[in-house]
Tab-separated table of C-alpha atoms in Angstrom:
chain	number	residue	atom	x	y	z
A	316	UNK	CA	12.645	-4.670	-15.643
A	317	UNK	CA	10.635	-3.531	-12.698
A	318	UNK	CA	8.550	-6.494	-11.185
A	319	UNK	CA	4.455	-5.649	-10.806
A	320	UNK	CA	1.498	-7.764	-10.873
A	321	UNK	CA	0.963	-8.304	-14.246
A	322	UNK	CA	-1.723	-11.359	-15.300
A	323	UNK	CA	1.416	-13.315	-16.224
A	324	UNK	CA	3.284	-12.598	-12.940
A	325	UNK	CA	0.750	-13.819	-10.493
A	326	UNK	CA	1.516	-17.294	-10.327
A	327	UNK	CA	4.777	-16.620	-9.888
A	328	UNK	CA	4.532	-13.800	-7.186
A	329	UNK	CA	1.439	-15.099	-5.389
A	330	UNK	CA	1.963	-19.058	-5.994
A	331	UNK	CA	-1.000	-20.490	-4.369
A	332	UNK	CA	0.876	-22.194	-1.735
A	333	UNK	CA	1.368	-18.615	-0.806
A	334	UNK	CA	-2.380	-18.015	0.138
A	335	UNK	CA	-4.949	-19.084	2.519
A	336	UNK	CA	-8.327	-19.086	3.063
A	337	UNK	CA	-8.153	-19.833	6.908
A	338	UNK	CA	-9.373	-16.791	9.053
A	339	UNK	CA	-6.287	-15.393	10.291
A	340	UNK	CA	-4.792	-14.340	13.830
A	341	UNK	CA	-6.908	-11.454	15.212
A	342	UNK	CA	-3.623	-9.765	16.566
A	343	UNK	CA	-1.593	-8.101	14.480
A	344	UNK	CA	1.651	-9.556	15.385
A	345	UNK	CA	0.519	-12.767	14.989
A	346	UNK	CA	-1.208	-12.229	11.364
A	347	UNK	CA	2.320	-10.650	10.417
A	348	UNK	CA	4.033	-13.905	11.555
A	349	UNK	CA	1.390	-15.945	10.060
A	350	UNK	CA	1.361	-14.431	6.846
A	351	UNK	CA	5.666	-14.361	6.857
A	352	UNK	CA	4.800	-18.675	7.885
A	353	UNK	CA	3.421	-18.721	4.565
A	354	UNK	CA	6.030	-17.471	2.549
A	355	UNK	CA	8.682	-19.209	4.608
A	356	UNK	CA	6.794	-22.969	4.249
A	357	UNK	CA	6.400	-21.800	0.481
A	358	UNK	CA	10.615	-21.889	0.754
A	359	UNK	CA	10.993	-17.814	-0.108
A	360	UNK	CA	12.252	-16.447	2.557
A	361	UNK	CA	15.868	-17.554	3.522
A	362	UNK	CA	15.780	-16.134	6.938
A	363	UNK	CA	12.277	-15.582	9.039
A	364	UNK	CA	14.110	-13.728	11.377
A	365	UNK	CA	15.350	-11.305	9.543
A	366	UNK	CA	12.268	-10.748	7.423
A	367	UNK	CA	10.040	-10.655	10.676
A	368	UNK	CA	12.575	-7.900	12.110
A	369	UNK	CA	12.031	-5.873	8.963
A	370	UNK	CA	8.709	-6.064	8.511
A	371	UNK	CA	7.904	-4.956	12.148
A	372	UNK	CA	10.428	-2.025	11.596
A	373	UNK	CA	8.406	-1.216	8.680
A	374	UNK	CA	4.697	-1.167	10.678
A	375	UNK	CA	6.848	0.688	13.631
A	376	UNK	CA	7.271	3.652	11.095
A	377	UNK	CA	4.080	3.985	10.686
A	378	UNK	CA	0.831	1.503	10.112
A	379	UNK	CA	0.584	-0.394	6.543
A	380	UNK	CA	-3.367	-0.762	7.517
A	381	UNK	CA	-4.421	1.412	4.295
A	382	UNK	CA	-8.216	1.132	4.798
A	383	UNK	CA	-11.176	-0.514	2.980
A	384	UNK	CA	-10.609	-3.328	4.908
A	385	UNK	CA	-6.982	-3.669	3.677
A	386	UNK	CA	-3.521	-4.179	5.699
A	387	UNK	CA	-0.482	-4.833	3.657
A	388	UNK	CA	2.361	-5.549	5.718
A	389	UNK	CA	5.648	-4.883	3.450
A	390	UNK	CA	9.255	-5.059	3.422
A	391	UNK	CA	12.324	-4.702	1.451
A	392	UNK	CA	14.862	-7.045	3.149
A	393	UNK	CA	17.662	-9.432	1.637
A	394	UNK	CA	15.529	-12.618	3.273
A	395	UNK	CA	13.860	-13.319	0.036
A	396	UNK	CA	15.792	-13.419	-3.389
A	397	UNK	CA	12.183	-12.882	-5.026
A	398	UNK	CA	9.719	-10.645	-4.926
A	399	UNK	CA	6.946	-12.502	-2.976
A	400	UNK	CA	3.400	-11.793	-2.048
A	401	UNK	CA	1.024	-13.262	0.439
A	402	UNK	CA	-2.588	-13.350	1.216
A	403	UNK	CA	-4.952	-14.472	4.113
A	404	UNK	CA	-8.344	-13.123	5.094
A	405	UNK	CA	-9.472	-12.392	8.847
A	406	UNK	CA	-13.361	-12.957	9.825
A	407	UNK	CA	-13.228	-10.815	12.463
A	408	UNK	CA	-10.610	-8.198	11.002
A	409	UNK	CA	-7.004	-7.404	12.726
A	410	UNK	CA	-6.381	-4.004	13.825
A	411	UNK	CA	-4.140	-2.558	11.606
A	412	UNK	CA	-4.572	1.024	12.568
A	413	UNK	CA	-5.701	2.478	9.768
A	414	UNK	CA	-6.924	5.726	9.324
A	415	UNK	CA	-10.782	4.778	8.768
A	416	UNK	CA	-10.621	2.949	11.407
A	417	UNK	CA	-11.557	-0.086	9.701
A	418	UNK	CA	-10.329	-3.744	10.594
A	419	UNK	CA	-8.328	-5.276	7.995
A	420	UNK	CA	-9.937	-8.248	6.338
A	421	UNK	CA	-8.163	-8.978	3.579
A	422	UNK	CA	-4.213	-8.962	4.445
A	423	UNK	CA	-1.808	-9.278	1.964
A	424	UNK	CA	2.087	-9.468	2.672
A	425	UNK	CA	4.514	-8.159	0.006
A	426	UNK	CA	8.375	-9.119	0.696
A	427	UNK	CA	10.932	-7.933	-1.806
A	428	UNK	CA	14.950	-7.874	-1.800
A	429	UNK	CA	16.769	-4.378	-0.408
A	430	UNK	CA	17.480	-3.498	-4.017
A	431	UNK	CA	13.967	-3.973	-5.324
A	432	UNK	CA	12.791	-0.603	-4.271
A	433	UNK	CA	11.026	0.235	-8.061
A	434	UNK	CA	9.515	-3.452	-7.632
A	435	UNK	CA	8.299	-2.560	-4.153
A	436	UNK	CA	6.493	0.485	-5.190
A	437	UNK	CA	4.972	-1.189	-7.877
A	438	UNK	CA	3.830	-4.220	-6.592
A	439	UNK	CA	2.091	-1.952	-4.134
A	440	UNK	CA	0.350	0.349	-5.944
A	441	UNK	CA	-0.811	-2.020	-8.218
A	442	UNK	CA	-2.340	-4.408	-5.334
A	443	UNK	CA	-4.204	-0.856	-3.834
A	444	UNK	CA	-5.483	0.010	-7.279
A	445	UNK	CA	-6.987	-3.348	-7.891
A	446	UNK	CA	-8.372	-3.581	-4.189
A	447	UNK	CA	-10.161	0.427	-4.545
A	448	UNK	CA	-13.163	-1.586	-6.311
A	449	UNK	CA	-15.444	-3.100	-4.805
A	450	UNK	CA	-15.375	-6.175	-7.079
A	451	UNK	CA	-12.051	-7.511	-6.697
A	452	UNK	CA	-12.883	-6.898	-2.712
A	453	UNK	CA	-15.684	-8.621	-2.624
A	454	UNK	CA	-14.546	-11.881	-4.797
A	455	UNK	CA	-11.570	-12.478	-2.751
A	456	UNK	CA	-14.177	-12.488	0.576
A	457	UNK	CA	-16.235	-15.180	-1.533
A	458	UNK	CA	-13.227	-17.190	-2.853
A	459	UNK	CA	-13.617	-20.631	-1.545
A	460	UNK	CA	-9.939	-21.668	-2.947
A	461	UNK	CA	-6.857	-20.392	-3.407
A	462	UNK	CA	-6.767	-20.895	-6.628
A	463	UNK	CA	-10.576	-18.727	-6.505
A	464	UNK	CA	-8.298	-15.920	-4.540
A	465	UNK	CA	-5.308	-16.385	-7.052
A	466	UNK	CA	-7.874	-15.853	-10.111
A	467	UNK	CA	-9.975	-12.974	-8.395
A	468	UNK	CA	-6.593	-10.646	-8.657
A	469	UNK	CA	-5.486	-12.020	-11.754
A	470	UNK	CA	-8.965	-10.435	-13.326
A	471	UNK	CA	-8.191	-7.867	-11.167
A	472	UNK	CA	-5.028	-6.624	-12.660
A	473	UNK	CA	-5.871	-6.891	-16.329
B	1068	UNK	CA	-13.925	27.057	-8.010
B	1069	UNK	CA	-11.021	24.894	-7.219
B	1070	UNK	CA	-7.239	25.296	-7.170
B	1071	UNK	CA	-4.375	23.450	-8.634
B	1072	UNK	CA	-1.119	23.081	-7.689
B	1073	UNK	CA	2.011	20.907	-9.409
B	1074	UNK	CA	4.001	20.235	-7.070
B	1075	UNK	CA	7.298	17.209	-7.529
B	1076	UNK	CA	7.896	14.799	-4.726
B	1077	UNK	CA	11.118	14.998	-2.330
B	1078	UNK	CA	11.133	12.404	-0.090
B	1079	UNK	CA	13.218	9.241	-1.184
B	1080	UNK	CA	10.830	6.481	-0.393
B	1081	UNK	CA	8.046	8.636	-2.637
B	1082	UNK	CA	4.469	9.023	-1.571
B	1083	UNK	CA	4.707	5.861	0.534
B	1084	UNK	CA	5.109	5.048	4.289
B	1085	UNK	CA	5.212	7.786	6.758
B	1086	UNK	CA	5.323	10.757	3.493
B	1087	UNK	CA	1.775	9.420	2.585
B	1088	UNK	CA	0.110	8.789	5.653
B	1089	UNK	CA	1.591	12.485	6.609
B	1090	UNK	CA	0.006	13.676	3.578
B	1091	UNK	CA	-3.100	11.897	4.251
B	1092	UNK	CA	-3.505	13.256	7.592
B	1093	UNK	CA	-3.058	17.126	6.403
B	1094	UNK	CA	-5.577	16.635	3.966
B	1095	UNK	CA	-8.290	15.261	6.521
B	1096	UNK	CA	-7.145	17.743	8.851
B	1097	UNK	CA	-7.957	20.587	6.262
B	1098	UNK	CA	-11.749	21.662	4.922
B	1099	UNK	CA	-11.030	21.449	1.349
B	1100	UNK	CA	-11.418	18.042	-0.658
B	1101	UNK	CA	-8.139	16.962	-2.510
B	1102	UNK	CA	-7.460	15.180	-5.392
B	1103	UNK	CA	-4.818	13.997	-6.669
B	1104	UNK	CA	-3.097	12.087	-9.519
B	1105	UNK	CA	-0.056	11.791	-12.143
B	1106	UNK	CA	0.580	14.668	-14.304
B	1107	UNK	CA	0.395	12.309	-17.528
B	1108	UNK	CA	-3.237	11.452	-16.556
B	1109	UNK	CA	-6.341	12.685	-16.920
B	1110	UNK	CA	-8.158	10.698	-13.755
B	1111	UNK	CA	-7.482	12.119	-10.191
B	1112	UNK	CA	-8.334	10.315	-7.185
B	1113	UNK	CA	-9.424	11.238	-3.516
B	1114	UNK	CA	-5.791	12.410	-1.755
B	1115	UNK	CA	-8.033	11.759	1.813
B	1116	UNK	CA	-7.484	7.909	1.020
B	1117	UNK	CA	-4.223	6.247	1.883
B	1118	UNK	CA	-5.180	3.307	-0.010
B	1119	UNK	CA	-6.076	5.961	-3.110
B	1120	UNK	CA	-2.927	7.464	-2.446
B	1121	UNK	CA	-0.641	4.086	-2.378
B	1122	UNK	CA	-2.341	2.998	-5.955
B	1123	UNK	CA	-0.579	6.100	-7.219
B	1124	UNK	CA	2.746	4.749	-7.234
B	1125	UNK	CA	4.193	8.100	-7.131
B	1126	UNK	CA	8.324	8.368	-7.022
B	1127	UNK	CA	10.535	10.206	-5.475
B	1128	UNK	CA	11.604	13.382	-7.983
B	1129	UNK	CA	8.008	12.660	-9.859
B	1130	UNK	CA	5.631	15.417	-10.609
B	1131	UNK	CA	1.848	15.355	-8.931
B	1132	UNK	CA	-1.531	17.085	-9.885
B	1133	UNK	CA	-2.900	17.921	-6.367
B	1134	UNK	CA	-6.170	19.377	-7.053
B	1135	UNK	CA	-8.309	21.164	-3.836
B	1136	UNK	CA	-11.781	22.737	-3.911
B	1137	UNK	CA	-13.121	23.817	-0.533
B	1138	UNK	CA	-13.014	27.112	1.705
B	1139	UNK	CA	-9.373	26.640	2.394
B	1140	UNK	CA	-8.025	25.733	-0.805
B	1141	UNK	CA	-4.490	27.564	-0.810
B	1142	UNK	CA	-3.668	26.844	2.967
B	1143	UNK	CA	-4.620	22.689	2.507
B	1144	UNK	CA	-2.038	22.998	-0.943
B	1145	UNK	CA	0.385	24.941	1.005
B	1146	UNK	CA	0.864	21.968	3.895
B	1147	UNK	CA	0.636	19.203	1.424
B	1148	UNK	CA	3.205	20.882	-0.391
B	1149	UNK	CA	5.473	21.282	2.902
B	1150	UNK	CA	4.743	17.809	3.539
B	1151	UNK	CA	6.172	16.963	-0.461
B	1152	UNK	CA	9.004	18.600	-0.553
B	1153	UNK	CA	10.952	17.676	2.771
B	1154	UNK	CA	13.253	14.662	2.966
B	1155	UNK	CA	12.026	11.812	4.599
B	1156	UNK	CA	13.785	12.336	7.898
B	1157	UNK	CA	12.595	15.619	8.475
B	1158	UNK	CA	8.670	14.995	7.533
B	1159	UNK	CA	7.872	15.069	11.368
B	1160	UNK	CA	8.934	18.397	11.923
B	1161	UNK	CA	6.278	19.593	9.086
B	1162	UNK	CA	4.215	21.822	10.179
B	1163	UNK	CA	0.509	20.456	8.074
């Protein structure tokens, strides 16, 4: 079955350990890593290295900054066994180059094995249709907890 | 007036990654609004968005609605439909 962000899937995709509320690293290198520190403290990423290397192959190609506000760094790589998702927020906003020109703000990480290519796509599009209104925006820059953040895209996705 | 087009998408990724920001450039380099949206659905969303265009979710060998209303309607579906139909490796030789 392909993986997405159902209600019952967040906690297991986006554990809480998995997100914080600290502003993160204004460049974007260091968000990436920060964001990949995350997932790798959370124990689901078997090798940073890797993951890091595919991830900034991924932003080479072009930029994942997809505007609103909103980068999501991604990659399909055989460092994590599980789909995995990660969130921080940036006060001042990272350049992600995106199209609007906008900062990004809200920066979510999505890391999913080489064959998960149908759970890639999906996790995706399902994060950028839940982050096109305003609301789910604008209750993940008031969460105060992760567990505020964690609930803000749970509503978000039902 | 507007025009529609259906036109099914070639590169292997889908519309993701350097496909849909290519897309997403030719329409904001064209006149003519797009919209676009699954060909199972009834809603169509701004094409000129690349977070719009990542909610879609489309697949490779899937089927899009690309709807464009503006003074050049036909020449905007044409390069979206150049950009749609090549394989991934060749999108940036596309002429949008």
């Amino acid at each position: 079955m392909t993986e997405t962000l159902t209600q019952d899937r967040i906690e297991t995709l986006a554990a809480t350990d998995q997100i914080t509320l600290d502003s993160a690293p204004a460049d974007k290198r260091a968000c990436i890593e920060y964001l990949l520190d995350l997932l790798v403290d959370a124990g689901r990423v078997e090798n940073r290295e890797t993951a890091l290397e595919a991830l900034l192959a991924r932003e080479a190609e072009t930029t994942t900054g997809v505007g609103m506000g909103i980068g999501i760094p991604h990659a399909q790589t055989d460092a994590v066994s599980e789909p995995s998702v990660a969130f921080t927020r940036s006060e001042e906003g990272v350049d992600f180059g995106s199209m609007d020109g906008e900062p990004a703000r809200l920066i979510f990480m999505i890391l999913v094995p080489e064959s998960g290519a149908d759970d890639h796509l999906s996790i995706l599009s399902t994060l950028s249709r839940a982050l096109m209104h305003d609301e789910t925006r604008d209750g993940l820059y008031d969460a105060e907890t992760p567990e505020d953040a964690q609930a803000v895209l749970k509503e978000a996705v039902a | 007036m507007s025009t529609e087009r259906t036109v099914t998408i070639v590169p292997e990724a889908g519309l993701h990654a350097r496909p849909a920001a290519t897309f997403v450039e030719a329409v904001n380099d064209h006149e003519s609004d797009v919209q676009v949206g699954h060909t199972d659905e009834d809603d169509l969303i701004s094409a000129g968005s690349m977070i719009a265009v990542t909610s879609l979710g489309a697949e490779a060998g899937e089927e899009i609605r690309l709807l464009a209303d503006g003074p050049d309607e036909e020449a905007t579906l044409d390069a979206l439909e150049r950009v749609l139909t090549k394989p991934e490796d060749e999108i940036a030789n596309v002429d949008t």
